[in-house]
Amino acid sequence: MSHSHEALVLIQKMVKIPPAKALLLFNSSTYQGLHHTPHSISFILNHLLSSGMLSQAQSLLLRLISGRIFPSMLTPSSFIHQLTQAHFTSYSTYTLLYEAIINAYVHSQSPDQAVNFLHQMIHNGHLPRSNTFNNVLVLLIRSNSFDKAWRVFWELKGKVVLDVYSFGIMMKGCCEVGDLMKGFQLLAMLDQMDLSPNVVIYTTLIDGCCKNGDVQLAKKLFCKMERVDLIANQHTYSVLMNGFFKKGLQREGFQMYERMNQSGIVPNVYAYSCVIREYCNGGMVDKAFKVFDEMCEKGISYGIMTFNILIGGLCRVKKLGEAVKLVNKVNRVGLGANVVTYNILINGFCDVGKLNTAVRLFNQLKSNGLAPTLVTYNTLIAGFSKIGNLAGALNLVKEMEERCVAPSKVTYTILIDRFVRLNHMEKAFEIHSLMKKAGLNSDVYTYSVLIHGLCMNGHMKEAAKLFKSLGELQLETNKVIYDTMIHGYCKEGSSFWALRLLKEMVENGMVPNVASFCSTIGLLCRDGKRKEAELLLPLMINSGIKPSNSLYGMVYNVKNEVSNVELESNGISNS
C-alpha cells in the first residue's frame, strides 16, 4: 500500500472522531512508521486549530520540525511551507496555523525560520497577535541578534498590533547592547502611540543608563516616573542605588536606600547586598554586618552570595580569622561554601603572605569536590610569585594544564612580571613566547612589564623595538610605558630620545610624571642643551606640574634660589 493511500485511509478514520481521539490515532500511526502527506498533517492541524487545541497543534509542528514525524519525499521545512498553501488549509484556521508554525520555530530556537514565516504571514494578509510578534522579538534578542530584532520591529510596527510588552522587550535589548539612544526613541514612540510606559520599562532604561555610566540621566528618569504617577519598585531603587555606588557616589547611593525605606518599600536581597557590598568595599565591615542583621530580622532570604560579600569585606580589612569563622558558619547553616568563597579566602591569605594557609584552603576546596577555577590558580600563582617561589608558581601552571584549565593572559603576565623583577629577562621572554604559542595576544600591560624590565636593565634598543611594535599591533601606548621609556633613555644618557618621547607624549594628550620632566631637564642641562631644557618649563607648568626652585636653578645655572625678576625676564612666573 502506498504512503498516499495509507494517509488517505487515516484521514477517513480521523474525520469520524473528535479531535483529541483523532490526535491519538495520528500519533499511533506515526509511531508505527507512517510517512505522512501534507493532506494528512493539514487535516489534523485544521482539526486541532478549529477546536481551539492550539498547544497541541504547536506541539505537533515541533515534532515535525525536529524530524520525529516523517513526511514522504520532503524535508520538514519544505513540508511546512506546503502546509501554508491555501488548498491545504481552511481559511478560518489560516492565521492560527501561521501563529502555531511561528511559535514552534521560536520554541525550537530557529530565529531565521520564525522571521521568514512572520513576513510570509503578513504578506498574505494575516496579522499575528502581539504575543506571537513579541515571542519572535524575544528569540532574536536572546540569539544575540538585536540589530535584526530592531529591523523587524521597525519594519512591522505599522502592520502588527504592538503592546507595552513589545516596547519592553525592545527596551531590554537596547540596554543590553548599550544603545540608549534607541531606548529613548522607544520611550518617545510610546507617548506618540498613547501607550503608557510601565514601571518595568522605566526601570529597564534606568538600569541601562546606570550600566552605561550615566547615573544622572538615570536619576532624571526616576524623577520623571514620579511626575507620571508611577511608583518605583524594589528593583528600580536597587539598580539606581547600585549605579550610584559603582560611580563612587556613595552619599547619593545611601540616600536612595533611605528613600526606599521611607517609601515603605522593603528592600530585597539585591538591594541589601548592594548596601552590604558598599560598606565592605569602604572597609566599614561593622556597618555591613548591621545591615545583614537587619536583613535577617526582616526575614529576607539570602544565599551564599551575601555571605561571600561579607567574607570578602573581612579579608579586605585583614580580619582573616573572622572570615574563616564565617565560612564555618556558612557550612553549619547548610548553604555550603562555593568556589567563589574559597577564591576570596585564598586571595586574602595570599595578600598577607600566608601561602601555607592559602594552599591548605586550596586543597580543602578540591577535597570538598569543588573544581578550582582560573581565578583560583591565578590568585595562587600571584601569591607564590610575590614571595619569589617561582617553582611553586610553575607547578601550579602544570596542574592547571593537567586539569584542562587553560592559562590566561593574566596567568602568563603574572609570571613575566615576577621574572622581570628578579632580572631574569631571558626567562620572562621565554614565558612570553609560550603565551604566544598558546594563541594569546599580549595586551598593553604585558608589553609594559617587558619594556620596564628592558629599560631598567639598560637594554634600550630592545625596549625601543617593543615600543615600536605596539603601533604595529594596534595597541595604544599608555602613559606608564612612555614614562618608563623616558626614564630608560635618561638612565642611558640619551637626551635626544628622552626629549622626543616627552614631546610626543604631550602631543598625544598625556601628562608626563614629575620624574620624566625632571630627569629629561637634568639630562639636557648636563649635555649643555639649556635652551631645550628652558622650553620644557612652561610645558611642565601647562601640564599642571609646578617646577621647584632647584629645577629653575639647574636650567638657568644659578646655584642659589632664582629671583622673581630673573625668572620673569625669561617669561616664567615663579609661582
Coordinates of C-alpha atoms in Angstrom, one line a residue:
M1 CA 0.0 0.0 0.0
S2 CA 1.4 3.4 -1.0
H3 CA 2.1 6.2 1.6
S4 CA -0.6 8.4 -0.1
H5 CA -3.2 5.6 0.2
E6 CA -2.3 4.9 3.9
A7 CA -2.6 8.7 4.7
L8 CA -6.0 8.8 2.9
V9 CA -7.3 5.9 5.0
L10 CA -6.0 7.6 8.1
I11 CA -7.9 10.9 7.2
Q12 CA -11.1 9.0 6.6
K13 CA -10.8 7.5 10.1
M14 CA -10.0 10.8 11.7
V15 CA -13.0 12.6 10.1
K16 CA -15.4 10.4 12.1
I17 CA -13.9 11.0 15.6
P18 CA -13.4 14.1 17.9
P19 CA -10.1 16.0 17.6
A20 CA -8.5 14.6 20.8
K21 CA -9.1 11.0 19.7
A22 CA -8.0 11.9 16.1
L23 CA -4.7 13.2 17.5
L24 CA -4.2 9.8 19.4
L25 CA -4.9 8.0 16.1
F26 CA -2.5 10.3 14.2
N27 CA 0.3 9.7 16.9
S28 CA -0.1 6.0 16.9
S29 CA 0.2 5.8 13.1
T30 CA 3.3 8.0 13.3
Y31 CA 4.9 5.6 15.9
Q32 CA 4.1 2.7 13.5
G33 CA 6.3 4.5 10.8
L34 CA 3.6 6.0 8.6
H35 CA 5.1 8.6 6.2
H36 CA 2.5 11.4 6.3
T37 CA 1.5 13.6 3.4
P38 CA 0.7 17.3 3.5
H39 CA -3.0 16.3 3.4
S40 CA -2.9 14.1 6.5
I41 CA -1.0 16.6 8.5
S42 CA -3.0 19.6 7.3
F43 CA -6.2 17.7 8.2
I44 CA -5.1 17.0 11.8
L45 CA -3.8 20.5 12.2
N46 CA -7.0 22.1 10.9
H47 CA -9.0 19.7 13.2
L48 CA -7.0 20.8 16.3
L49 CA -6.9 24.5 15.5
S50 CA -10.6 24.8 14.7
S51 CA -11.3 23.1 18.1
G52 CA -9.1 25.6 20.0
M53 CA -6.4 23.0 20.7
L54 CA -3.6 25.5 19.9
S55 CA -0.9 24.0 22.2
Q56 CA -1.4 20.5 20.7
A57 CA -1.1 21.9 17.2
Q58 CA 2.1 23.7 18.1
S59 CA 3.5 20.5 19.7
L60 CA 2.7 18.5 16.6
L61 CA 4.6 21.1 14.5
L62 CA 7.6 20.9 16.8
R63 CA 7.7 17.2 16.3
L64 CA 7.6 17.8 12.5
I65 CA 10.4 20.3 12.7
S66 CA 12.6 18.0 14.8
G67 CA 12.1 15.1 12.3
R68 CA 10.0 12.9 14.6
I69 CA 7.2 13.0 12.1
F70 CA 8.3 11.6 8.7
P71 CA 6.9 13.5 5.7
S72 CA 7.1 11.5 2.5
M73 CA 9.6 12.7 -0.1
L74 CA 10.0 16.1 1.5
T75 CA 12.2 17.8 4.1
P76 CA 10.4 19.2 7.2
S77 CA 10.9 22.8 6.1
S78 CA 9.6 22.3 2.6
F79 CA 6.8 20.2 4.1
I80 CA 5.8 23.1 6.5
H81 CA 5.9 25.5 3.6
Q82 CA 3.4 23.3 1.7
L83 CA 1.1 23.3 4.7
T84 CA 0.7 27.1 4.4
Q85 CA -0.6 26.8 0.8
A86 CA -4.3 27.8 0.6
H87 CA -5.5 24.5 -0.8
F88 CA -4.2 22.6 2.3
T89 CA -5.6 24.9 5.0
S90 CA -9.1 26.1 5.9
Y91 CA -9.3 29.9 5.7
S92 CA -10.8 30.0 9.2
T93 CA -7.6 28.5 10.7
Y94 CA -5.1 30.1 8.4
T95 CA -4.0 32.7 10.9
L96 CA -3.9 30.2 13.7
L97 CA -1.8 27.9 11.6
Y98 CA 0.8 30.6 10.8
E99 CA 1.0 31.5 14.5
A100 CA 1.5 27.9 15.5
I101 CA 4.3 27.5 12.9
I102 CA 6.0 30.7 14.1
N103 CA 5.8 29.8 17.8
A104 CA 7.0 26.2 17.0
Y105 CA 10.1 27.7 15.4
V106 CA 10.5 30.1 18.3
H107 CA 10.5 27.1 20.7
S108 CA 12.9 25.2 18.5
Q109 CA 15.3 28.2 18.7
S110 CA 15.2 28.8 15.0
P111 CA 15.0 32.6 14.6
D112 CA 15.5 32.9 10.8
Q113 CA 12.6 30.5 10.1
A114 CA 10.4 32.2 12.6
V115 CA 11.1 35.6 11.0
N116 CA 10.5 34.2 7.4
F117 CA 7.1 32.8 8.3
L118 CA 6.2 36.0 10.2
H119 CA 6.9 38.0 7.0
Q120 CA 5.1 35.5 4.9
M121 CA 2.0 35.6 7.1
I122 CA 1.8 39.4 7.0
H123 CA 2.4 39.3 3.2
N124 CA -0.6 37.0 2.8
G125 CA -2.8 39.5 4.7
H126 CA -2.9 37.8 8.1
L127 CA -2.0 39.7 11.2
P128 CA -0.3 37.9 14.1
R129 CA -1.3 38.6 17.7
S130 CA 1.0 40.7 19.8
N131 CA 2.1 37.7 21.8
T132 CA 3.4 35.9 18.6
F133 CA 5.2 39.0 17.4
N134 CA 6.7 39.5 20.9
N135 CA 7.9 35.9 21.0
V136 CA 9.9 36.4 17.8
L137 CA 11.5 39.6 19.2
V138 CA 12.5 37.8 22.4
L139 CA 14.0 35.0 20.4
L140 CA 16.1 37.3 18.2
I141 CA 17.4 39.3 21.2
R142 CA 18.3 36.1 23.1
S143 CA 20.1 34.8 20.0
N144 CA 22.3 38.0 20.1
S145 CA 20.6 39.3 17.0
F146 CA 19.5 42.7 18.4
D147 CA 20.1 44.5 15.1
K148 CA 17.8 42.1 13.3
A149 CA 15.2 42.4 16.0
W150 CA 15.3 46.2 15.6
R151 CA 14.8 45.9 11.8
V152 CA 11.9 43.5 12.3
F153 CA 10.3 45.8 14.9
W154 CA 10.8 48.9 12.8
E155 CA 9.6 47.3 9.5
L156 CA 6.5 45.7 11.0
K157 CA 5.4 48.3 13.7
G158 CA 2.7 49.7 11.4
K159 CA 1.5 46.2 10.3
V160 CA 1.1 44.4 13.7
V161 CA -0.6 45.4 16.9
L162 CA 2.1 46.5 19.3
D163 CA 1.6 46.5 23.1
V164 CA 3.6 47.7 26.1
Y165 CA 5.4 44.3 26.3
S166 CA 6.7 44.8 22.7
F167 CA 8.3 48.0 23.7
G168 CA 9.6 46.4 27.0
I169 CA 11.3 43.6 25.1
M170 CA 13.0 46.0 22.7
M171 CA 13.9 48.4 25.5
K172 CA 15.7 45.5 27.3
G173 CA 17.5 44.7 24.0
C174 CA 18.6 48.3 23.6
C175 CA 20.0 48.4 27.1
E176 CA 21.8 45.1 26.8
V177 CA 23.7 46.3 23.7
G178 CA 24.3 49.7 25.3
D179 CA 22.3 51.7 22.6
L180 CA 20.5 54.1 24.9
M181 CA 19.6 56.4 22.0
K182 CA 17.3 53.7 20.6
G183 CA 15.9 53.2 24.1
F184 CA 14.8 56.8 24.4
Q185 CA 13.5 56.7 20.9
L186 CA 11.2 53.8 22.0
L187 CA 10.1 55.8 25.1
A188 CA 9.1 58.7 22.8
M189 CA 7.3 56.4 20.4
L190 CA 5.2 55.0 23.3
D191 CA 3.9 58.5 24.0
Q192 CA 3.1 59.0 20.3
M193 CA 1.0 55.8 20.3
D194 CA -0.8 56.8 23.5
L195 CA 0.6 53.8 25.3
S196 CA 1.6 54.3 28.9
P197 CA 5.1 53.2 29.8
N198 CA 5.1 50.9 32.9
V199 CA 7.5 50.6 35.8
V200 CA 9.3 47.8 34.1
I201 CA 10.1 50.0 31.0
Y202 CA 11.4 52.9 33.1
T203 CA 13.4 50.5 35.4
T204 CA 15.0 48.8 32.3
L205 CA 16.0 52.2 30.9
I206 CA 17.3 53.4 34.3
D207 CA 19.3 50.2 34.6
G208 CA 20.7 50.8 31.1
C209 CA 21.7 54.3 31.9
C210 CA 23.5 53.1 35.1
K211 CA 25.3 50.4 33.3
N212 CA 26.4 53.0 30.7
G213 CA 27.8 55.1 33.5
D214 CA 25.2 57.9 33.2
V215 CA 23.6 57.9 36.7
Q216 CA 22.5 61.5 36.5
L217 CA 20.3 60.6 33.4
A218 CA 19.1 57.6 35.4
K219 CA 18.1 59.9 38.3
K220 CA 16.2 62.2 35.9
L221 CA 14.2 59.2 34.6
F222 CA 13.5 58.2 38.2
C223 CA 12.1 61.7 38.9
K224 CA 10.1 61.6 35.7
M225 CA 8.4 58.4 37.0
E226 CA 7.1 60.3 40.0
R227 CA 5.7 63.0 37.7
V228 CA 3.7 60.5 35.7
D229 CA 2.4 58.8 38.9
L230 CA 4.5 55.6 38.5
I231 CA 5.6 54.1 41.8
A232 CA 9.1 52.8 41.8
N233 CA 9.5 49.1 42.9
Q234 CA 12.3 47.3 44.7
H235 CA 14.2 46.7 41.5
T236 CA 14.0 50.4 40.4
Y237 CA 15.5 51.6 43.7
S238 CA 18.1 48.8 43.7
V239 CA 19.5 49.4 40.2
L240 CA 19.7 53.2 40.8
M241 CA 21.4 52.7 44.1
N242 CA 23.9 50.2 42.7
G243 CA 24.5 52.7 39.8
F244 CA 25.4 55.5 42.3
F245 CA 27.8 53.1 44.2
K246 CA 29.6 52.0 41.1
K247 CA 30.3 55.6 40.1
G248 CA 31.7 56.3 43.6
L249 CA 28.7 58.4 44.6
Q250 CA 28.3 56.8 48.0
R251 CA 26.2 59.6 49.6
E252 CA 23.6 59.5 46.8
G253 CA 23.5 55.7 46.9
F254 CA 22.8 55.6 50.7
Q255 CA 20.2 58.4 50.2
M256 CA 18.4 56.3 47.7
Y257 CA 18.5 53.4 50.2
E258 CA 17.0 55.6 52.9
R259 CA 14.4 56.9 50.5
M260 CA 13.4 53.4 49.6
N261 CA 12.8 52.6 53.3
Q262 CA 10.9 55.8 53.9
S263 CA 8.6 54.9 50.9
G264 CA 7.6 51.8 52.8
I265 CA 9.2 49.5 50.2
V266 CA 11.1 46.6 51.9
P267 CA 14.5 46.2 50.3
N268 CA 15.0 42.8 48.6
V269 CA 18.1 40.7 48.8
Y270 CA 19.7 42.5 45.9
A271 CA 19.2 45.9 47.5
Y272 CA 20.6 44.7 50.8
S273 CA 23.5 43.1 49.0
C274 CA 24.3 46.4 47.3
V275 CA 24.5 48.2 50.6
I276 CA 26.5 45.5 52.3
R277 CA 29.0 45.4 49.4
E278 CA 29.4 49.2 49.5
Y279 CA 30.2 49.1 53.3
C280 CA 32.6 46.2 52.7
N281 CA 34.4 48.0 49.8
G282 CA 34.8 51.0 52.1
G283 CA 36.3 48.9 54.9
M284 CA 33.2 49.6 57.1
V285 CA 32.6 45.9 57.9
D286 CA 30.8 46.6 61.2
K287 CA 28.2 48.6 59.4
A288 CA 27.8 45.9 56.7
F289 CA 27.1 43.3 59.5
K290 CA 24.5 45.6 61.0
V291 CA 22.7 45.8 57.6
F292 CA 23.0 42.0 57.3
D293 CA 21.4 41.6 60.8
E294 CA 18.5 43.9 59.8
M295 CA 18.0 41.9 56.7
C296 CA 17.8 38.7 58.8
E297 CA 15.3 40.3 61.2
K298 CA 13.0 41.2 58.3
G299 CA 13.0 37.6 57.2
I300 CA 14.7 38.3 53.8
S301 CA 16.1 35.1 52.5
Y302 CA 19.7 35.2 51.5
G303 CA 22.2 32.9 49.8
I304 CA 25.9 32.2 49.6
M305 CA 26.4 35.4 47.5
T306 CA 25.6 37.6 50.5
F307 CA 28.0 35.7 52.8
N308 CA 30.7 35.9 50.1
I309 CA 30.4 39.7 50.1
L310 CA 30.8 39.7 53.9
I311 CA 33.7 37.3 53.8
G312 CA 35.4 39.5 51.2
G313 CA 34.9 42.5 53.4
L314 CA 36.6 40.8 56.3
C315 CA 39.5 39.7 54.1
R316 CA 39.8 43.3 52.9
V317 CA 40.4 44.6 56.4
K318 CA 42.7 41.7 57.2
K319 CA 40.3 40.0 59.7
L320 CA 41.1 36.6 58.2
G321 CA 40.3 34.7 61.4
E322 CA 36.8 36.1 61.4
A323 CA 36.5 35.3 57.7
V324 CA 37.3 31.7 58.4
K325 CA 34.8 31.6 61.2
L326 CA 32.1 33.0 58.9
V327 CA 32.9 30.3 56.3
N328 CA 32.4 27.7 59.1
K329 CA 29.0 29.3 59.9
V330 CA 28.0 29.2 56.2
N331 CA 28.7 25.4 56.3
R332 CA 26.8 25.0 59.5
V333 CA 23.6 26.7 58.2
G334 CA 23.6 24.3 55.2
L335 CA 24.5 26.8 52.5
G336 CA 27.9 25.4 51.7
A337 CA 30.9 27.4 50.7
N338 CA 31.3 27.5 46.9
V339 CA 34.4 28.1 44.8
V340 CA 33.9 31.9 45.0
T341 CA 34.1 31.6 48.8
Y342 CA 37.3 29.8 48.6
N343 CA 38.8 32.1 46.0
I344 CA 38.1 35.1 48.3
L345 CA 39.7 33.4 51.3
I346 CA 42.7 32.2 49.3
N347 CA 43.2 35.7 47.9
G348 CA 43.0 37.2 51.5
F349 CA 45.7 34.8 52.8
C350 CA 47.9 35.4 49.7
D351 CA 47.7 39.2 50.2
V352 CA 49.3 38.8 53.7
G353 CA 51.9 36.3 52.5
K354 CA 50.4 33.3 54.4
L355 CA 50.8 30.9 51.5
N356 CA 50.7 27.8 53.6
T357 CA 47.2 28.6 54.7
A358 CA 46.2 29.5 51.2
V359 CA 47.5 26.2 49.9
R360 CA 45.6 24.4 52.7
L361 CA 42.4 26.1 51.6
F362 CA 43.2 25.2 48.0
N363 CA 43.5 21.5 48.9
Q364 CA 40.3 21.8 51.1
L365 CA 38.5 23.2 48.1
K366 CA 39.4 20.2 46.0
S367 CA 38.7 17.6 48.7
N368 CA 35.2 19.1 49.0
G369 CA 34.5 18.2 45.4
L370 CA 34.8 21.7 44.0
A371 CA 36.9 22.4 40.9
P372 CA 39.5 25.2 41.1
T373 CA 38.8 27.9 38.5
L374 CA 41.2 30.1 36.5
V375 CA 40.7 32.8 39.2
T376 CA 41.8 30.3 41.9
Y377 CA 45.0 29.4 40.0
N378 CA 45.9 33.0 39.1
T379 CA 45.5 34.1 42.7
L380 CA 47.8 31.4 44.0
I381 CA 50.3 31.9 41.2
A382 CA 50.4 35.6 42.0
G383 CA 50.8 34.7 45.7
F384 CA 53.8 32.3 45.0
S385 CA 55.3 34.8 42.6
K386 CA 55.1 37.6 45.2
I387 CA 57.2 35.7 47.7
G388 CA 59.7 34.6 45.0
N389 CA 58.6 31.0 44.9
L390 CA 58.6 30.6 41.1
A391 CA 58.9 26.8 41.4
G392 CA 55.6 26.7 43.2
A393 CA 54.0 29.0 40.7
L394 CA 55.2 26.9 37.7
N395 CA 54.0 23.7 39.4
L396 CA 50.5 25.3 39.6
V397 CA 50.6 26.1 35.9
K398 CA 51.4 22.5 35.2
E399 CA 48.5 21.4 37.4
M400 CA 46.2 23.8 35.5
E401 CA 47.1 22.1 32.2
E402 CA 46.5 18.7 33.7
R403 CA 43.1 19.8 34.9
C404 CA 42.4 21.3 31.4
V405 CA 42.2 24.9 32.8
A406 CA 43.9 27.0 30.1
P407 CA 46.2 29.6 31.5
S408 CA 45.1 33.2 30.5
K409 CA 46.9 36.4 29.6
V410 CA 46.8 37.2 33.3
T411 CA 48.5 33.9 34.3
Y412 CA 51.4 34.5 31.9
T413 CA 51.7 38.2 32.7
I414 CA 52.0 37.4 36.5
L415 CA 54.9 35.1 35.7
I416 CA 56.5 37.5 33.3
D417 CA 56.3 40.3 35.8
R418 CA 57.9 38.2 38.5
F419 CA 60.8 37.1 36.3
V420 CA 61.3 40.8 35.2
R421 CA 61.5 41.9 38.9
L422 CA 64.1 39.2 39.5
N423 CA 66.1 40.4 36.4
H424 CA 65.6 37.1 34.7
M425 CA 64.8 38.7 31.3
E426 CA 65.5 35.6 29.3
K427 CA 63.0 33.6 31.3
A428 CA 60.5 36.4 31.0
F429 CA 60.7 36.3 27.2
E430 CA 60.5 32.5 27.3
I431 CA 57.2 32.8 29.1
H432 CA 56.1 35.4 26.6
S433 CA 56.9 33.0 23.8
L434 CA 54.8 30.3 25.5
M435 CA 51.9 32.8 25.8
K436 CA 52.0 33.5 22.0
K437 CA 52.2 29.7 21.2
A438 CA 49.1 29.3 23.3
G439 CA 47.3 31.7 20.9
L440 CA 47.0 34.5 23.4
N441 CA 47.7 38.1 22.3
S442 CA 49.6 40.2 24.7
D443 CA 47.9 43.3 25.9
V444 CA 49.5 46.7 26.7
Y445 CA 50.1 45.7 30.3
T446 CA 52.1 42.6 29.3
Y447 CA 54.3 44.8 27.0
S448 CA 54.6 47.4 29.7
V449 CA 56.1 44.8 32.1
L450 CA 58.6 43.6 29.4
I451 CA 59.6 47.2 28.4
H452 CA 60.0 48.1 32.1
G453 CA 62.4 45.2 32.6
L454 CA 64.5 46.0 29.5
C455 CA 64.7 49.7 30.4
M456 CA 65.8 49.0 34.0
N457 CA 68.5 46.7 32.6
G458 CA 69.7 49.2 30.1
H459 CA 68.6 47.3 27.0
M460 CA 67.1 50.3 25.3
K461 CA 67.4 49.0 21.7
E462 CA 65.3 46.0 22.6
A463 CA 62.9 48.2 24.5
A464 CA 62.6 50.6 21.6
K465 CA 61.7 47.6 19.3
L466 CA 58.9 46.5 21.6
F467 CA 57.7 50.1 21.9
K468 CA 57.6 50.5 18.2
S469 CA 55.8 47.1 17.8
L470 CA 52.8 48.4 19.9
G471 CA 51.7 50.6 17.0
E472 CA 52.1 47.7 14.5
L473 CA 49.9 45.5 16.8
Q474 CA 47.3 48.4 17.0
L475 CA 47.8 48.6 20.8
E476 CA 47.5 52.1 22.2
T477 CA 50.7 53.1 24.1
N478 CA 49.8 54.3 27.6
K479 CA 51.3 56.9 30.0
V480 CA 53.1 54.3 32.1
I481 CA 55.0 53.0 29.0
Y482 CA 56.0 56.5 27.9
D483 CA 57.3 57.4 31.4
T484 CA 59.2 54.1 31.6
M485 CA 60.9 54.7 28.2
I486 CA 61.8 58.3 29.1
H487 CA 63.3 57.1 32.4
G488 CA 65.2 54.4 30.5
Y489 CA 66.7 56.9 28.0
C490 CA 67.6 59.3 30.8
K491 CA 69.4 56.5 32.6
E492 CA 71.2 55.7 29.4
G493 CA 72.1 59.3 28.9
S494 CA 70.2 59.8 25.6
S495 CA 68.7 63.3 26.0
F496 CA 67.6 63.3 22.3
W497 CA 65.3 60.3 22.7
A498 CA 64.1 61.3 26.1
L499 CA 63.1 64.8 24.9
R500 CA 61.5 63.4 21.7
L501 CA 59.3 60.9 23.6
L502 CA 58.3 63.5 26.2
K503 CA 57.1 65.9 23.5
E504 CA 55.3 63.0 21.7
M505 CA 53.6 62.1 24.9
V506 CA 52.3 65.7 25.4
E507 CA 51.2 65.8 21.8
N508 CA 49.1 62.6 22.4
G509 CA 47.3 64.3 25.3
M510 CA 49.2 62.6 28.1
V511 CA 50.8 64.3 31.1
P512 CA 54.4 63.1 31.8
N513 CA 55.1 62.5 35.5
V514 CA 57.4 64.8 37.6
A515 CA 60.3 62.3 37.2
S516 CA 60.1 62.4 33.4
F517 CA 60.2 66.2 33.3
C518 CA 63.0 66.5 35.9
S519 CA 65.2 63.7 34.5
T520 CA 64.9 65.0 31.0
I521 CA 65.6 68.6 32.0
G522 CA 68.5 67.5 34.2
L523 CA 70.0 65.4 31.3
L524 CA 69.6 68.3 28.8
C525 CA 71.4 70.7 31.2
R526 CA 74.2 68.2 31.7
D527 CA 74.5 67.9 27.8
G528 CA 74.7 71.7 27.6
K529 CA 71.2 71.9 25.9
R530 CA 69.9 74.6 28.2
K531 CA 67.6 76.2 25.6
E532 CA 65.7 72.9 25.1
A533 CA 65.6 72.5 28.9
E534 CA 64.2 76.0 29.3
L535 CA 61.4 75.3 26.8
L536 CA 60.3 72.4 28.9
L537 CA 59.5 74.6 31.9
P538 CA 56.3 76.3 30.5
L539 CA 55.3 72.9 29.1
M540 CA 55.6 71.5 32.6
I541 CA 53.6 74.3 34.1
N542 CA 50.8 73.9 31.4
S543 CA 50.7 70.2 32.4
G544 CA 49.8 71.3 35.9
I545 CA 53.1 70.5 37.5
K546 CA 54.9 73.2 39.5
P547 CA 58.7 73.2 38.9
S548 CA 60.8 73.5 42.0
N549 CA 63.2 76.4 42.6
S550 CA 66.1 73.9 42.4
L551 CA 64.9 72.9 38.9
Y552 CA 64.8 76.6 37.8
G553 CA 68.3 77.0 39.2
M554 CA 69.5 74.0 37.2
V555 CA 68.1 75.4 34.0
Y556 CA 69.5 78.9 34.5
N557 CA 72.8 77.7 36.0
V558 CA 72.1 79.5 39.3
K559 CA 73.4 77.9 42.5
N560 CA 71.1 79.8 44.9
E561 CA 67.4 80.4 44.7
V562 CA 66.4 82.2 41.4
S563 CA 65.0 85.7 41.9
N564 CA 61.5 86.5 40.6
V565 CA 63.0 89.3 38.5
E566 CA 65.3 87.0 36.6
L567 CA 62.6 84.4 36.1
E568 CA 60.0 87.0 34.9
S569 CA 62.6 88.4 32.4
N570 CA 62.6 85.0 30.8
G571 CA 58.8 84.9 30.7
I572 CA 58.3 82.4 33.5
S573 CA 56.4 83.1 36.7
N574 CA 58.0 81.7 39.9
S575 CA 54.6 80.9 41.5

